[in-house]
Tab-separated table of C-alpha atoms in Angstrom:
chain	number	residue	atom	x	y	z
A	52	UNK	CA	96.610	8.531	-22.503
A	53	UNK	CA	98.867	10.650	-20.384
A	54	UNK	CA	97.925	9.719	-16.833
A	55	UNK	CA	99.414	12.401	-14.595
A	56	UNK	CA	97.232	11.466	-11.643
A	57	UNK	CA	99.331	8.101	-11.620
A	58	UNK	CA	102.742	9.031	-13.290
A	59	UNK	CA	103.560	12.202	-11.338
A	60	UNK	CA	102.415	11.206	-7.904
A	61	UNK	CA	104.807	11.549	-4.826
A	62	UNK	CA	106.969	8.726	-3.849
A	63	UNK	CA	105.166	8.257	-0.619
A	64	UNK	CA	101.738	8.149	-2.475
A	65	UNK	CA	103.134	5.612	-4.843
A	66	UNK	CA	104.526	3.405	-2.082
A	67	UNK	CA	101.048	3.318	-0.389
A	68	UNK	CA	99.473	2.347	-3.847
A	69	UNK	CA	102.077	-0.480	-4.176
A	70	UNK	CA	101.492	-1.663	-0.554
A	71	UNK	CA	97.795	-1.798	-1.242
A	72	UNK	CA	98.241	-3.770	-4.576
A	73	UNK	CA	100.896	-6.063	-3.438
A	74	UNK	CA	98.704	-7.103	-0.343
A	75	UNK	CA	95.888	-7.822	-2.803
A	76	UNK	CA	98.137	-9.949	-5.101
A	77	UNK	CA	99.660	-11.712	-2.048
A	78	UNK	CA	96.310	-12.797	-0.919
A	79	UNK	CA	95.356	-13.939	-4.386
A	80	UNK	CA	98.382	-16.119	-4.586
A	81	UNK	CA	97.741	-17.758	-1.381
A	82	UNK	CA	94.046	-18.337	-2.149
A	83	UNK	CA	93.980	-19.136	-5.867
A	84	UNK	CA	97.438	-20.269	-6.912
A	85	UNK	CA	98.342	-23.657	-5.216
A	86	UNK	CA	101.484	-24.396	-7.216
A	87	UNK	CA	103.020	-20.929	-6.166
A	88	UNK	CA	101.830	-21.610	-2.589
A	89	UNK	CA	103.688	-24.910	-2.419
A	90	UNK	CA	106.855	-23.285	-3.689
A	91	UNK	CA	106.509	-20.528	-0.976
A	92	UNK	CA	105.961	-23.268	1.612
A	93	UNK	CA	109.006	-25.373	0.467
A	94	UNK	CA	111.206	-22.209	0.668
A	95	UNK	CA	109.968	-21.922	4.361
A	96	UNK	CA	107.770	-18.795	3.624
A	97	UNK	CA	104.207	-18.441	5.192
A	98	UNK	CA	101.425	-16.077	4.442
A	99	UNK	CA	101.911	-14.139	7.833
A	100	UNK	CA	105.488	-13.618	7.224
A	101	UNK	CA	105.010	-10.693	4.861
A	102	UNK	CA	103.413	-7.592	6.498
A	103	UNK	CA	104.659	-5.097	3.829
A	104	UNK	CA	106.813	-4.553	0.723
A	105	UNK	CA	109.733	-4.214	3.292
A	106	UNK	CA	109.603	-7.851	3.700
A	107	UNK	CA	109.512	-8.914	0.108
A	108	UNK	CA	113.314	-9.643	0.213
A	109	UNK	CA	112.454	-12.535	2.609
A	110	UNK	CA	110.560	-14.318	-0.123
A	111	UNK	CA	112.090	-16.908	-2.689
A	112	UNK	CA	112.769	-15.949	-6.104
A	113	UNK	CA	110.741	-17.142	-9.068
A	114	UNK	CA	112.609	-17.839	-12.448
A	115	UNK	CA	112.026	-19.634	-15.752
A	116	UNK	CA	112.734	-23.020	-14.335
A	117	UNK	CA	109.606	-22.728	-12.337
A	118	UNK	CA	107.562	-22.054	-15.617
A	119	UNK	CA	109.160	-25.142	-17.245
A	120	UNK	CA	108.218	-27.288	-14.220
A	121	UNK	CA	104.755	-26.311	-14.081
A	122	UNK	CA	104.143	-26.035	-17.838
A	123	UNK	CA	101.784	-25.124	-19.296
A	124	UNK	CA	99.357	-23.604	-16.774
A	125	UNK	CA	100.372	-24.720	-13.220
A	126	UNK	CA	101.512	-21.345	-12.085
A	127	UNK	CA	98.007	-19.768	-13.034
A	128	UNK	CA	95.733	-18.372	-10.381
A	129	UNK	CA	92.489	-18.297	-12.310
A	130	UNK	CA	90.362	-21.060	-13.843
A	131	UNK	CA	90.761	-21.779	-17.478
A	132	UNK	CA	87.580	-20.008	-18.622
A	133	UNK	CA	88.735	-16.730	-17.042
A	134	UNK	CA	91.904	-16.656	-19.346
A	135	UNK	CA	91.036	-14.794	-22.638
A	136	UNK	CA	94.449	-14.534	-24.055
A	137	UNK	CA	97.574	-16.670	-24.123
A	138	UNK	CA	101.267	-15.811	-24.982
A	139	UNK	CA	104.464	-17.574	-24.716
A	140	UNK	CA	108.383	-17.356	-24.973
A	141	UNK	CA	110.087	-18.988	-27.909
A	142	UNK	CA	111.016	-22.162	-25.974
A	143	UNK	CA	114.002	-22.620	-28.172
A	144	UNK	CA	116.027	-24.577	-25.471
A	145	UNK	CA	113.034	-26.006	-23.133
A	146	UNK	CA	109.390	-25.739	-23.044
A	147	UNK	CA	108.176	-22.091	-23.411
A	148	UNK	CA	106.989	-19.936	-20.464
A	149	UNK	CA	103.196	-19.551	-20.990
A	150	UNK	CA	101.762	-16.063	-20.252
A	151	UNK	CA	97.988	-15.778	-19.472
A	152	UNK	CA	95.729	-12.692	-19.509
A	153	UNK	CA	92.345	-12.198	-17.964
A	154	UNK	CA	90.022	-9.490	-19.296
A	155	UNK	CA	91.289	-7.007	-16.753
A	156	UNK	CA	94.800	-8.036	-17.326
A	157	UNK	CA	94.268	-7.075	-21.041
A	158	UNK	CA	92.705	-3.524	-19.998
A	159	UNK	CA	95.922	-2.963	-17.872
A	160	UNK	CA	98.142	-4.162	-20.786
A	161	UNK	CA	96.556	-1.752	-23.220
A	162	UNK	CA	96.960	1.038	-20.733
A	163	UNK	CA	100.576	0.291	-19.986
A	164	UNK	CA	101.754	0.076	-23.531
A	165	UNK	CA	99.779	3.253	-24.625
A	166	UNK	CA	101.696	5.011	-21.670
A	167	UNK	CA	105.046	3.833	-23.102
A	168	UNK	CA	103.919	5.227	-26.577
A	169	UNK	CA	102.935	8.422	-25.072
A	170	UNK	CA	106.180	8.849	-23.424
A	171	UNK	CA	107.942	8.489	-26.878
A	172	UNK	CA	105.817	11.134	-28.218
A	173	UNK	CA	103.308	9.166	-30.210
A	174	UNK	CA	99.944	10.865	-30.852
A	175	UNK	CA	96.729	9.647	-32.311
A	176	UNK	CA	97.707	11.613	-35.421
A	177	UNK	CA	100.465	8.974	-36.171
A	178	UNK	CA	100.562	6.016	-38.471
A	179	UNK	CA	102.406	3.217	-36.739
A	180	UNK	CA	104.302	0.422	-38.646
A	181	UNK	CA	104.779	-2.760	-36.585
A	182	UNK	CA	107.652	-4.982	-37.918
A	183	UNK	CA	107.574	-7.113	-34.826
A	184	UNK	CA	106.291	-10.691	-35.254
A	185	UNK	CA	102.606	-11.612	-34.421
A	186	UNK	CA	102.668	-14.990	-33.050
A	187	UNK	CA	102.970	-16.177	-29.491
A	188	UNK	CA	105.649	-13.328	-28.992
A	189	UNK	CA	104.080	-10.547	-26.845
A	190	UNK	CA	105.777	-7.721	-28.802
A	191	UNK	CA	103.673	-7.551	-31.839
A	192	UNK	CA	100.315	-7.659	-30.217
A	193	UNK	CA	101.277	-5.624	-27.205
A	194	UNK	CA	102.171	-2.650	-29.202
A	195	UNK	CA	99.316	-3.150	-31.602
A	196	UNK	CA	96.822	-3.117	-28.584
A	197	UNK	CA	98.364	-0.126	-26.953
A	198	UNK	CA	98.772	2.042	-29.994
A	199	UNK	CA	95.019	1.274	-31.304
A	200	UNK	CA	93.832	1.791	-27.576
A	201	UNK	CA	95.139	5.475	-27.981
A	202	UNK	CA	93.591	5.944	-31.402
A	203	UNK	CA	96.796	5.464	-33.614
A	204	UNK	CA	96.378	4.067	-36.923
A	205	UNK	CA	98.196	0.664	-37.038
A	206	UNK	CA	100.005	-1.120	-39.778
A	207	UNK	CA	100.518	-4.839	-38.356
A	208	UNK	CA	103.341	-5.841	-40.984
A	209	UNK	CA	105.066	-8.481	-38.874
A	210	UNK	CA	108.651	-9.483	-39.771
A	211	UNK	CA	110.460	-10.255	-42.940
A	212	UNK	CA	109.634	-9.244	-46.602
A	213	UNK	CA	112.016	-6.044	-46.252
A	214	UNK	CA	110.919	-4.745	-49.797
A	215	UNK	CA	107.369	-4.852	-48.878
A	216	UNK	CA	108.077	-3.323	-45.617
A	217	UNK	CA	109.801	-0.374	-47.183
A	218	UNK	CA	106.936	-0.023	-49.866
A	219	UNK	CA	104.447	0.123	-47.159
A	220	UNK	CA	106.274	2.691	-44.966
A	221	UNK	CA	106.563	4.925	-47.940
A	222	UNK	CA	103.058	4.518	-49.408
A	223	UNK	CA	101.121	4.516	-46.173
A	224	UNK	CA	103.019	7.494	-44.695
A	225	UNK	CA	104.227	5.664	-41.648
A	226	UNK	CA	105.446	8.031	-38.741
A	227	UNK	CA	106.207	5.424	-36.129
A	228	UNK	CA	108.366	2.276	-36.323
A	229	UNK	CA	107.963	-0.715	-33.904
A	230	UNK	CA	110.582	-3.395	-34.093
A	231	UNK	CA	113.534	-4.955	-32.463
A	232	UNK	CA	116.771	-2.697	-32.569
A	233	UNK	CA	118.326	-5.412	-34.581
A	234	UNK	CA	115.571	-5.382	-37.300
A	235	UNK	CA	115.298	-1.585	-37.223
A	236	UNK	CA	119.038	-1.452	-37.955
A	237	UNK	CA	118.639	-3.805	-40.711
A	238	UNK	CA	115.739	-1.691	-42.254
A	239	UNK	CA	117.717	1.369	-41.851
A	240	UNK	CA	120.391	-0.063	-44.118
A	241	UNK	CA	118.019	-1.197	-46.464
A	242	UNK	CA	116.366	2.277	-46.570
A	243	UNK	CA	119.891	3.806	-47.142
A	244	UNK	CA	120.758	1.224	-49.887
A	245	UNK	CA	117.301	1.921	-51.749
A	246	UNK	CA	117.927	5.658	-51.360
A	247	UNK	CA	114.363	6.505	-50.116
A	248	UNK	CA	115.321	8.282	-46.747
A	249	UNK	CA	113.879	11.559	-48.061
A	250	UNK	CA	110.406	9.660	-49.179
A	251	UNK	CA	109.626	8.439	-45.668
A	252	UNK	CA	107.820	10.290	-42.872
A	253	UNK	CA	109.136	8.335	-40.108
A	254	UNK	CA	109.881	10.348	-36.805
A	255	UNK	CA	109.746	7.930	-34.022
A	256	UNK	CA	111.029	4.514	-33.098
A	257	UNK	CA	109.662	2.205	-30.479
A	258	UNK	CA	112.380	-0.538	-30.033
A	259	UNK	CA	112.130	-3.418	-27.651
A	260	UNK	CA	112.405	-7.076	-27.559
A	261	UNK	CA	116.127	-7.063	-26.723
A	262	UNK	CA	118.653	-4.690	-25.293
A	263	UNK	CA	120.803	-2.460	-27.353
A	264	UNK	CA	123.676	0.174	-26.843
A	265	UNK	CA	123.049	3.831	-27.125
A	266	UNK	CA	125.645	3.899	-30.240
A	267	UNK	CA	123.217	1.492	-32.001
A	268	UNK	CA	120.220	3.725	-31.263
A	269	UNK	CA	122.241	6.774	-32.517
A	270	UNK	CA	123.230	4.851	-35.891
A	271	UNK	CA	119.407	3.984	-36.464
A	272	UNK	CA	118.533	7.635	-35.766
A	273	UNK	CA	121.117	8.833	-38.331
A	274	UNK	CA	119.964	6.166	-40.982
A	275	UNK	CA	116.280	6.861	-40.620
A	276	UNK	CA	116.120	10.553	-39.251
A	277	UNK	CA	114.095	9.666	-36.342
A	278	UNK	CA	114.067	9.708	-32.555
A	279	UNK	CA	114.892	6.049	-31.255
A	280	UNK	CA	113.190	5.203	-27.847
A	281	UNK	CA	113.562	1.972	-25.963
A	282	UNK	CA	110.896	0.065	-24.133
A	283	UNK	CA	111.010	-3.140	-21.941
A	284	UNK	CA	108.902	-6.138	-21.001
A	285	UNK	CA	108.888	-9.947	-20.604
A	286	UNK	CA	106.223	-12.507	-21.552
A	287	UNK	CA	106.359	-13.964	-18.086
A	288	UNK	CA	105.389	-10.454	-16.436
A	289	UNK	CA	102.802	-9.440	-19.114
A	290	UNK	CA	104.836	-8.502	-22.096
A	291	UNK	CA	105.802	-4.785	-23.239
A	292	UNK	CA	104.749	-2.016	-20.770
A	293	UNK	CA	106.862	-2.644	-17.912
A	294	UNK	CA	108.889	0.474	-18.851
A	295	UNK	CA	109.735	2.807	-21.583
A	296	UNK	CA	111.767	5.886	-22.480
A	297	UNK	CA	110.244	9.571	-22.500
A	298	UNK	CA	111.864	11.971	-24.971
A	299	UNK	CA	114.404	13.122	-22.638
A	300	UNK	CA	116.033	9.626	-22.940
A	301	UNK	CA	117.408	9.494	-19.340
A	302	UNK	CA	116.353	5.911	-18.578
A	303	UNK	CA	113.151	3.880	-18.937
A	304	UNK	CA	110.293	4.779	-16.630
A	305	UNK	CA	108.917	1.836	-14.799
A	306	UNK	CA	105.409	1.511	-14.260
A	307	UNK	CA	105.767	1.246	-10.432
A	308	UNK	CA	102.010	1.230	-9.922
A	309	UNK	CA	102.067	-2.058	-11.554
A	310	UNK	CA	105.315	-3.494	-10.865
A	311	UNK	CA	107.673	-3.546	-7.922
A	312	UNK	CA	111.286	-3.753	-8.907
A	313	UNK	CA	114.634	-4.731	-7.180
A	314	UNK	CA	118.256	-4.944	-8.140
A	315	UNK	CA	120.173	-7.935	-6.800
A	316	UNK	CA	123.571	-9.484	-7.131
A	317	UNK	CA	123.035	-12.242	-9.599
A	318	UNK	CA	125.577	-14.441	-8.007
A	319	UNK	CA	124.320	-14.087	-4.284
A	320	UNK	CA	120.934	-12.949	-4.696
A	321	UNK	CA	121.430	-10.210	-2.029
A	322	UNK	CA	119.496	-6.968	-2.747
A	323	UNK	CA	121.607	-3.974	-3.907
A	324	UNK	CA	121.452	-0.363	-2.953
A	325	UNK	CA	119.915	2.203	-5.433
A	326	UNK	CA	122.161	3.102	-8.156
A	327	UNK	CA	124.198	-0.177	-8.336
A	328	UNK	CA	124.306	-2.431	-11.284
A	329	UNK	CA	122.801	-5.849	-11.003
A	330	UNK	CA	119.961	-8.234	-12.057
A	331	UNK	CA	116.489	-6.943	-12.275
A	332	UNK	CA	113.851	-8.804	-10.109
A	333	UNK	CA	110.367	-7.704	-10.699
A	334	UNK	CA	107.022	-8.511	-8.640
A	335	UNK	CA	103.862	-7.770	-10.518
A	336	UNK	CA	101.342	-6.028	-8.481
A	337	UNK	CA	98.111	-6.266	-10.528
A	338	UNK	CA	98.070	-9.380	-12.614
A	339	UNK	CA	95.310	-11.709	-12.172
A	340	UNK	CA	95.865	-14.751	-14.347
A	341	UNK	CA	99.581	-14.978	-13.565
A	342	UNK	CA	100.617	-12.982	-10.290
A	343	UNK	CA	104.267	-13.901	-9.379
A	344	UNK	CA	106.804	-13.119	-6.525
A	345	UNK	CA	110.290	-12.005	-7.385
A	346	UNK	CA	110.684	-13.117	-10.930
A	347	UNK	CA	114.433	-13.063	-11.842
A	348	UNK	CA	114.661	-11.440	-15.436
A	349	UNK	CA	118.403	-12.188	-15.863
A	350	UNK	CA	118.573	-8.627	-17.321
A	351	UNK	CA	121.447	-6.331	-16.001
A	352	UNK	CA	120.549	-2.936	-15.265
A	353	UNK	CA	120.312	-0.237	-12.454
A	354	UNK	CA	117.482	1.853	-11.109
A	355	UNK	CA	117.265	5.549	-9.958
A	356	UNK	CA	114.216	7.095	-8.217
A	357	UNK	CA	115.372	10.534	-8.877
A	358	UNK	CA	112.371	12.390	-10.571
A	359	UNK	CA	112.926	12.793	-14.290
A	360	UNK	CA	112.702	16.469	-15.718
A	361	UNK	CA	109.755	15.261	-17.794
A	362	UNK	CA	107.848	15.527	-14.456
A	363	UNK	CA	107.163	11.781	-14.092
A	364	UNK	CA	108.055	10.471	-10.690
A	365	UNK	CA	108.480	6.690	-11.253
A	366	UNK	CA	111.727	4.924	-11.057
A	367	UNK	CA	113.748	4.568	-14.144
A	368	UNK	CA	115.876	1.751	-15.066
A	369	UNK	CA	119.103	2.133	-17.319
A	370	UNK	CA	119.122	0.442	-20.630
A	371	UNK	CA	119.949	-3.124	-19.970
A	372	UNK	CA	123.754	-4.008	-20.044
A	373	UNK	CA	122.938	-7.574	-20.988
A	374	UNK	CA	121.632	-10.823	-19.710
A	375	UNK	CA	123.385	-12.576	-16.622
A	376	UNK	CA	122.995	-15.836	-18.662
A	377	UNK	CA	124.785	-13.995	-21.903
A	378	UNK	CA	127.702	-12.981	-19.764
A	379	UNK	CA	130.947	-14.522	-20.923
A	380	UNK	CA	133.649	-15.167	-18.485
A	381	UNK	CA	136.976	-15.061	-20.468
A	382	UNK	CA	140.112	-15.805	-18.420
A	383	UNK	CA	138.412	-14.433	-15.318
A	384	UNK	CA	136.855	-11.205	-17.046
A	385	UNK	CA	133.204	-10.781	-17.161
A	386	UNK	CA	132.105	-9.795	-20.758
A	387	UNK	CA	128.852	-8.528	-22.141
A	388	UNK	CA	128.184	-8.295	-25.833
A	389	UNK	CA	127.105	-4.624	-25.290
A	390	UNK	CA	130.396	-3.679	-24.012
A	391	UNK	CA	131.994	-4.840	-27.274
A	392	UNK	CA	129.235	-3.447	-29.466
A	393	UNK	CA	129.832	0.171	-27.956
A	394	UNK	CA	133.296	-0.018	-29.171
A	395	UNK	CA	132.626	-1.399	-32.718
A	396	UNK	CA	129.845	0.782	-33.613
A	397	UNK	CA	131.902	3.873	-33.296
A	398	UNK	CA	134.751	2.714	-35.730
A	399	UNK	CA	135.199	4.022	-39.100
A	400	UNK	CA	134.827	1.576	-41.982
A	401	UNK	CA	133.056	-0.883	-39.568
A	402	UNK	CA	129.420	-1.889	-39.649
A	403	UNK	CA	127.154	-2.646	-36.806
A	404	UNK	CA	126.968	-6.379	-37.356
A	405	UNK	CA	129.411	-8.620	-35.481
A	406	UNK	CA	129.567	-12.114	-33.910
A	407	UNK	CA	131.568	-13.228	-30.799
A	408	UNK	CA	133.190	-16.527	-31.178
A	409	UNK	CA	134.281	-18.404	-27.967
A	410	UNK	CA	136.849	-21.317	-28.299
A	411	UNK	CA	138.970	-23.249	-25.791
A	412	UNK	CA	142.709	-23.451	-26.514
A	413	UNK	CA	144.108	-25.950	-24.011
A	414	UNK	CA	142.704	-24.835	-20.712
A	415	UNK	CA	142.176	-21.267	-21.595
A	416	UNK	CA	139.185	-19.663	-23.126
A	417	UNK	CA	139.657	-17.285	-26.027
A	418	UNK	CA	137.283	-14.731	-27.770
A	419	UNK	CA	137.306	-13.772	-31.257
A	420	UNK	CA	135.443	-10.584	-32.450
A	421	UNK	CA	134.329	-11.097	-36.064
A	422	UNK	CA	133.162	-7.548	-37.400
A	423	UNK	CA	131.810	-6.684	-40.689
A	424	UNK	CA	133.598	-3.886	-42.947
A	425	UNK	CA	131.216	-1.354	-44.637
A	426	UNK	CA	133.545	-1.231	-47.790
A	427	UNK	CA	134.893	-4.325	-49.242
A	428	UNK	CA	137.679	-2.124	-50.753
A	429	UNK	CA	139.327	-1.906	-47.363
A	430	UNK	CA	140.382	-5.489	-47.519
A	431	UNK	CA	142.875	-4.553	-50.345
A	432	UNK	CA	144.690	-2.242	-47.997
A	433	UNK	CA	146.603	-4.331	-45.531
A	434	UNK	CA	148.023	-1.115	-43.698
A	435	UNK	CA	144.293	-0.001	-43.212
A	436	UNK	CA	143.187	-3.496	-42.113
A	437	UNK	CA	146.042	-3.533	-39.391
A	438	UNK	CA	145.327	-0.083	-38.236
A	439	UNK	CA	141.586	-0.876	-37.737
A	440	UNK	CA	142.242	-4.228	-35.859
A	441	UNK	CA	144.947	-2.552	-33.627
A	442	UNK	CA	142.483	0.321	-32.882
A	443	UNK	CA	139.507	-2.074	-32.119
A	444	UNK	CA	141.803	-4.510	-30.012
A	445	UNK	CA	143.192	-1.612	-27.960
A	446	UNK	CA	139.790	-0.170	-27.229
A	447	UNK	CA	138.315	-3.525	-26.131
A	448	UNK	CA	141.343	-4.067	-23.908
A	449	UNK	CA	141.105	-0.494	-22.369
A	450	UNK	CA	137.373	-1.399	-21.406
A	451	UNK	CA	137.800	-4.981	-20.265
A	452	UNK	CA	141.387	-5.481	-19.512
A	453	UNK	CA	141.226	-8.348	-21.989
A	454	UNK	CA	143.168	-8.920	-25.306
A	455	UNK	CA	140.909	-10.576	-27.945
A	456	UNK	CA	141.372	-11.663	-31.612
A	457	UNK	CA	139.716	-9.119	-34.076
A	458	UNK	CA	138.718	-10.462	-37.548
A	459	UNK	CA	137.512	-8.025	-40.132
A	460	UNK	CA	135.242	-9.725	-42.827
A	461	UNK	CA	133.738	-8.584	-45.961
A	462	UNK	CA	130.425	-6.657	-46.246
A	463	UNK	CA	126.932	-8.650	-45.958
A	464	UNK	CA	128.761	-11.654	-44.531
A	465	UNK	CA	127.700	-11.477	-41.041
A	466	UNK	CA	124.244	-12.943	-40.383
A	467	UNK	CA	121.304	-10.482	-40.134
A	468	UNK	CA	118.430	-10.980	-37.675
A	469	UNK	CA	114.588	-10.177	-38.344
A	470	UNK	CA	114.016	-10.625	-34.569
A	471	UNK	CA	116.431	-10.828	-31.538
A	472	UNK	CA	119.836	-10.737	-32.595
A	473	UNK	CA	122.156	-13.821	-31.454
A	474	UNK	CA	125.899	-12.414	-31.253
A	475	UNK	CA	127.511	-15.211	-29.433
A	476	UNK	CA	128.822	-18.339	-31.108
A	477	UNK	CA	130.236	-20.805	-28.456
A	478	UNK	CA	132.542	-23.451	-29.854
A	479	UNK	CA	133.904	-24.626	-26.816
A	480	UNK	CA	131.839	-27.923	-26.955
A	481	UNK	CA	132.360	-28.753	-30.518
């Protein structure tokens, strides 16, 4: 599934391909997606205003609120009989965002996910253990399709049942683990506690569904003896396959032949120069069922077009720092959970499980970092506890310029997550 004719083309050739595909998608929206056309009209955009990708920044953004407003299928650009697959977001706080696929969309999806898997070093000789959920979430099915498409043997385990997960990994000789980083970490701890690391044949991890720090990836690698790679996708944009890491791990290669990406200032919406950190905005170029214009992902990252030493020429996005809507503002300081995680995971006696608790005291917001000890015996040493707390507090202050409360808790007391981790507990409204 290595596609050098697409993945190593020159930037000029890639731009020409993007232009051609964008114009086709633009015509498709105006002809077949009346709800999206109305949104463009209402924002003052007309079909003739856009002559090339250089004009895209003139167009309005699309975001999750538009999916909610037009739930379930109002944004689609094909008739119901042309949709062969439906997926959705979790919809925990509102109606879910519905994603649809035509047959051609499904073909593209399989190709893109297979491309990500090849980047990570997966071959048809591997056995892939998928610990993603297999419901409306795109992760499980997306990786399943891509891996099968390239001839890999697949174990569609789903989430949960940790003991059975470990048994099947060992008995089936699994060589590839597919999971969220949080669940991969959880499984890696279970492997360590069961003492079966040497019985496993795992060598590659394909982790997505949420952001994670380099420090967490390194801990998973140590625990399981694997190479941990990241991949990225969103249900609204077609699921996994938007980008993924090669084995050099210098950023996630974006499938620019299928997606046009921008980085914006999340507060002003202004497009930022290459290399600056901001919110990722994506315009899919080849989707039939659900073409979109400038979808705001809320994910904070940066992009470089410098060619990778692996030979691929598509732009690379850095691991996401966090989501703009997960960012905390504590006494005027912007705080992302990943910044605190990078401090915690390097500490001796500290595990990778933590919770950030936000409270309001008078008119001021406060932040408490609750983090789990790896050895309960440390709780008996006041001097050591104080030393650990002071060290964490000082390192966080050096990075953020903010003083936080640090609370050390006993092992196995911070909640574990089978899917996406929830690291923030906001008690300001309680």
